[in-house]
Short mmCIF file of C-alpha atoms in Angstrom, two decimals:
data_model
loop_
_atom_site.label_atom_id
_atom_site.label_comp_id
_atom_site.label_asym_id
_atom_site.label_seq_id
_atom_site.Cartn_x
_atom_site.Cartn_y
_atom_site.Cartn_z
CA UNK A 264 13.40 153.91 64.78
CA UNK A 265 14.16 155.79 61.24
CA UNK A 266 14.61 154.62 58.19
CA UNK A 267 17.88 154.63 58.44
CA UNK A 268 18.77 152.56 61.09
CA UNK A 269 19.34 148.68 60.22
CA UNK A 270 16.81 146.13 61.86
CA UNK A 271 18.83 142.41 61.70
CA UNK A 272 16.61 139.66 62.65
CA UNK A 273 17.46 135.97 62.48
CA UNK A 274 15.32 134.82 60.02
CA UNK A 275 16.29 130.76 60.98
CA UNK A 276 15.99 130.55 63.94
CA UNK A 277 12.14 129.00 64.92
CA UNK A 278 10.10 131.51 67.26
CA UNK A 279 8.17 128.64 69.24
CA UNK A 280 9.80 126.02 70.73
CA UNK A 281 7.21 123.09 70.60
CA UNK A 282 4.42 122.27 68.53
CA UNK A 283 1.79 119.80 67.19
CA UNK A 284 3.75 117.27 64.87
CA UNK A 285 -0.21 116.41 63.81
CA UNK A 286 -1.34 118.80 61.16
CA UNK A 287 -3.59 121.49 62.86
CA UNK A 288 -4.80 123.64 60.90
CA UNK A 289 -5.70 124.78 57.54
CA UNK A 290 -6.30 128.22 55.63
CA UNK A 291 -9.83 129.11 54.33
CA UNK A 292 -9.83 132.17 52.32
CA UNK A 293 -13.57 133.16 51.61
CA UNK A 294 -13.63 136.78 49.50
CA UNK A 295 -11.68 139.34 51.41
CA UNK A 296 -11.17 137.59 54.41
CA UNK A 297 -8.35 134.14 55.31
CA UNK A 298 -8.88 132.63 58.37
CA UNK A 299 -6.94 129.40 59.83
CA UNK A 300 -9.20 126.98 60.93
CA UNK A 301 -8.67 124.23 63.47
CA UNK A 302 -8.99 120.78 61.76
CA UNK A 303 -11.13 117.43 63.08
CA UNK A 304 -8.59 115.43 64.04
CA UNK A 305 -7.40 118.05 66.59
CA UNK A 306 -10.51 119.03 67.74
CA UNK A 307 -11.09 115.62 68.12
CA UNK A 308 -7.88 114.80 69.85
CA UNK A 309 -8.97 117.64 72.36
CA UNK A 310 -12.68 116.64 73.54
CA UNK A 311 -11.53 113.47 74.35
CA UNK A 312 -9.94 114.50 76.62
CA UNK A 313 -12.45 117.11 78.32
CA UNK A 314 -14.90 113.84 77.33
CA UNK A 315 -12.98 111.33 79.51
CA UNK A 316 -12.21 113.86 82.54
CA UNK A 317 -16.28 114.48 82.68
CA UNK A 318 -17.23 110.64 82.26
CA UNK A 319 -14.48 110.15 85.29
CA UNK A 320 -16.42 113.25 87.11
CA UNK A 321 -19.77 112.04 86.61
CA UNK A 322 -19.13 108.10 87.35
CA UNK A 323 -17.58 109.78 90.97
CA UNK A 324 -20.84 112.01 91.45
CA UNK A 325 -23.05 108.40 91.16
CA UNK A 326 -20.04 106.53 93.62
CA UNK A 327 -20.50 108.83 96.20
CA UNK A 328 -24.21 107.73 97.04
CA UNK A 329 -22.51 104.35 97.79
CA UNK A 330 -20.65 105.24 101.23
CA UNK A 331 -18.08 102.53 100.85
CA UNK A 332 -17.25 103.62 97.73
CA UNK A 333 -16.12 107.12 98.98
CA UNK A 334 -12.22 107.24 98.61
CA UNK A 335 -12.74 106.19 94.76
CA UNK A 336 -15.45 108.48 93.99
CA UNK A 337 -12.76 111.32 95.01
CA UNK A 338 -9.93 110.01 93.32
CA UNK A 339 -12.39 109.77 89.93
CA UNK A 340 -13.35 112.78 90.72
CA UNK A 341 -10.35 114.79 91.02
CA UNK A 342 -8.72 112.89 88.29
CA UNK A 343 -11.61 113.40 85.74
CA UNK A 344 -11.18 117.23 86.89
CA UNK A 345 -7.06 117.49 86.16
CA UNK A 346 -8.51 115.39 82.52
CA UNK A 347 -11.08 117.80 82.31
CA UNK A 348 -9.38 120.30 82.70
CA UNK A 349 -6.40 119.64 80.97
CA UNK A 350 -8.51 119.02 77.25
CA UNK A 351 -9.70 122.65 77.79
CA UNK A 352 -6.52 123.91 78.04
CA UNK A 353 -5.03 121.66 75.15
CA UNK A 354 -8.31 123.15 73.39
CA UNK A 355 -8.15 126.68 74.15
CA UNK A 356 -5.15 127.64 70.95
CA UNK A 357 -8.04 126.13 68.13
CA UNK A 358 -10.58 127.99 69.08
CA UNK A 359 -8.83 131.31 68.60
CA UNK A 360 -8.28 132.87 64.68
CA UNK A 361 -6.21 133.82 63.23
CA UNK A 362 -7.28 136.23 60.59
CA UNK A 363 -6.45 138.08 57.51
CA UNK A 364 -9.58 141.10 56.43
CA UNK A 365 -8.82 142.77 53.57
CA UNK A 366 -11.51 145.62 54.62
CA UNK A 367 -10.33 146.21 57.80
CA UNK A 368 -6.99 145.77 56.06
CA UNK A 369 -6.27 144.02 59.70
CA UNK A 370 -4.55 140.29 60.52
CA UNK A 371 -5.35 139.82 64.06
CA UNK A 372 -4.76 136.22 66.06
CA UNK A 373 -6.25 137.07 69.25
CA UNK A 374 -2.79 137.18 70.95
CA UNK A 375 -0.30 140.01 69.37
CA UNK A 376 -0.63 143.41 68.87
CA UNK A 377 -2.92 143.57 64.93
CA UNK A 378 -0.90 144.49 61.59
CA UNK A 379 -1.67 146.07 59.08
CA UNK A 380 -1.99 144.04 56.29
CA UNK A 381 -0.25 146.52 54.02
CA UNK A 382 2.74 146.19 56.20
CA UNK A 383 3.42 142.31 55.90
CA UNK A 384 6.28 142.24 53.52
CA UNK A 385 6.76 138.35 53.43
CA UNK A 386 6.10 134.81 54.25
CA UNK A 387 8.55 133.42 55.76
CA UNK A 388 8.35 129.14 56.31
CA UNK A 389 10.90 127.37 58.63
CA UNK A 390 11.72 123.94 59.80
CA UNK A 391 12.58 122.51 63.78
CA UNK A 392 13.05 119.73 65.21
CA UNK A 393 11.36 119.66 68.62
CA UNK A 394 12.92 117.72 71.03
CA UNK A 395 11.78 115.87 73.92
CA UNK A 396 13.15 115.09 77.66
CA UNK A 397 10.91 111.81 77.34
CA UNK A 398 9.98 111.17 74.07
CA UNK A 399 11.02 111.39 70.27
CA UNK A 400 12.19 113.70 68.44
CA UNK A 401 9.94 114.71 65.82
CA UNK A 402 10.44 117.64 63.04
CA UNK A 403 7.79 120.51 61.81
CA UNK A 404 7.56 123.50 60.37
CA UNK A 405 6.61 126.76 61.16
CA UNK A 406 4.74 129.71 59.01
CA UNK A 407 5.71 133.16 60.02
CA UNK A 408 4.82 136.45 58.35
CA UNK A 409 7.28 139.42 58.76
CA UNK A 410 6.54 143.02 58.85
CA UNK A 411 8.27 145.60 57.31
CA UNK A 412 8.88 146.85 61.39
CA UNK A 413 10.85 144.48 61.36
CA UNK A 414 8.13 141.59 63.59
CA UNK A 415 8.01 138.29 62.98
CA UNK A 416 4.77 136.34 64.08
CA UNK A 417 4.23 132.97 64.32
CA UNK A 418 1.00 132.45 61.67
CA UNK A 419 0.95 128.27 61.83
CA UNK A 420 2.90 125.36 63.06
CA UNK A 421 2.44 121.86 62.50
CA UNK A 422 4.16 118.21 61.04
CA UNK A 423 2.48 118.14 57.50
CA UNK A 424 4.50 120.09 55.62
CA UNK A 425 3.01 119.45 52.12
CA UNK A 426 -0.06 121.53 53.80
CA UNK A 427 1.63 124.06 55.28
CA UNK A 428 3.43 124.38 52.13
CA UNK A 429 -0.07 125.01 50.35
CA UNK A 430 -1.52 127.29 52.91
CA UNK A 431 1.53 129.37 52.60
CA UNK A 432 1.02 130.10 48.44
CA UNK A 433 -2.38 130.16 49.47
CA UNK A 434 -1.62 132.99 51.94
CA UNK A 435 1.16 134.83 49.99
CA UNK A 436 -1.05 135.17 46.35
CA UNK A 437 -4.15 136.36 49.35
CA UNK A 438 -1.96 139.39 50.80
CA UNK A 439 0.08 139.64 47.46
CA UNK A 440 3.82 139.05 49.17
CA UNK A 441 6.77 136.75 48.52
CA UNK A 442 6.70 133.50 50.75
CA UNK A 443 10.35 132.66 51.58
CA UNK A 444 11.18 128.99 52.02
CA UNK A 445 13.45 128.30 55.02
CA UNK A 446 13.76 125.13 55.57
CA UNK A 447 16.42 122.74 55.68
CA UNK A 448 17.35 119.26 56.03
CA UNK A 449 16.30 117.84 59.61
CA UNK A 450 18.47 115.09 60.75
CA UNK A 451 16.89 113.29 63.59
#
């Protein structure tokens, strides 16, 4: 694409369909490095599933010693493995850190292609409503980066509006880019 080609990007459309209602990450800035660190509450939430799964599996192993409890042991073992696996799947995104490194001049979120920091033209804040088929709908917010090549990459997605605004402002200062606020009133 050359400079004369125009690229239309709908900036009001949210990128992600679902997102956590709770505060999942906080921005940490140390010198030439800014990164998203998972919160203790987010990690604890995931660890509960892992611990319960390991406990149930351990209980199943101990029940295997009793021949009359074999059916219960198989059930608890399978259920423990399923819950523990779910917890491991939940914690995976929290362990990958998105980072902005001025020494390497690179944004890396371990998911999308790396972005050169000077190609980032602004940050964007959107709000959205998470609609669940079987649960309540709730509002949450996302922070995206916009590049000079028309890419939009999600950085952060959670429900704590004040923390997201604070993190967006700090990151905007760190990157020396404008923070564009596309939030609108959410009606549930």
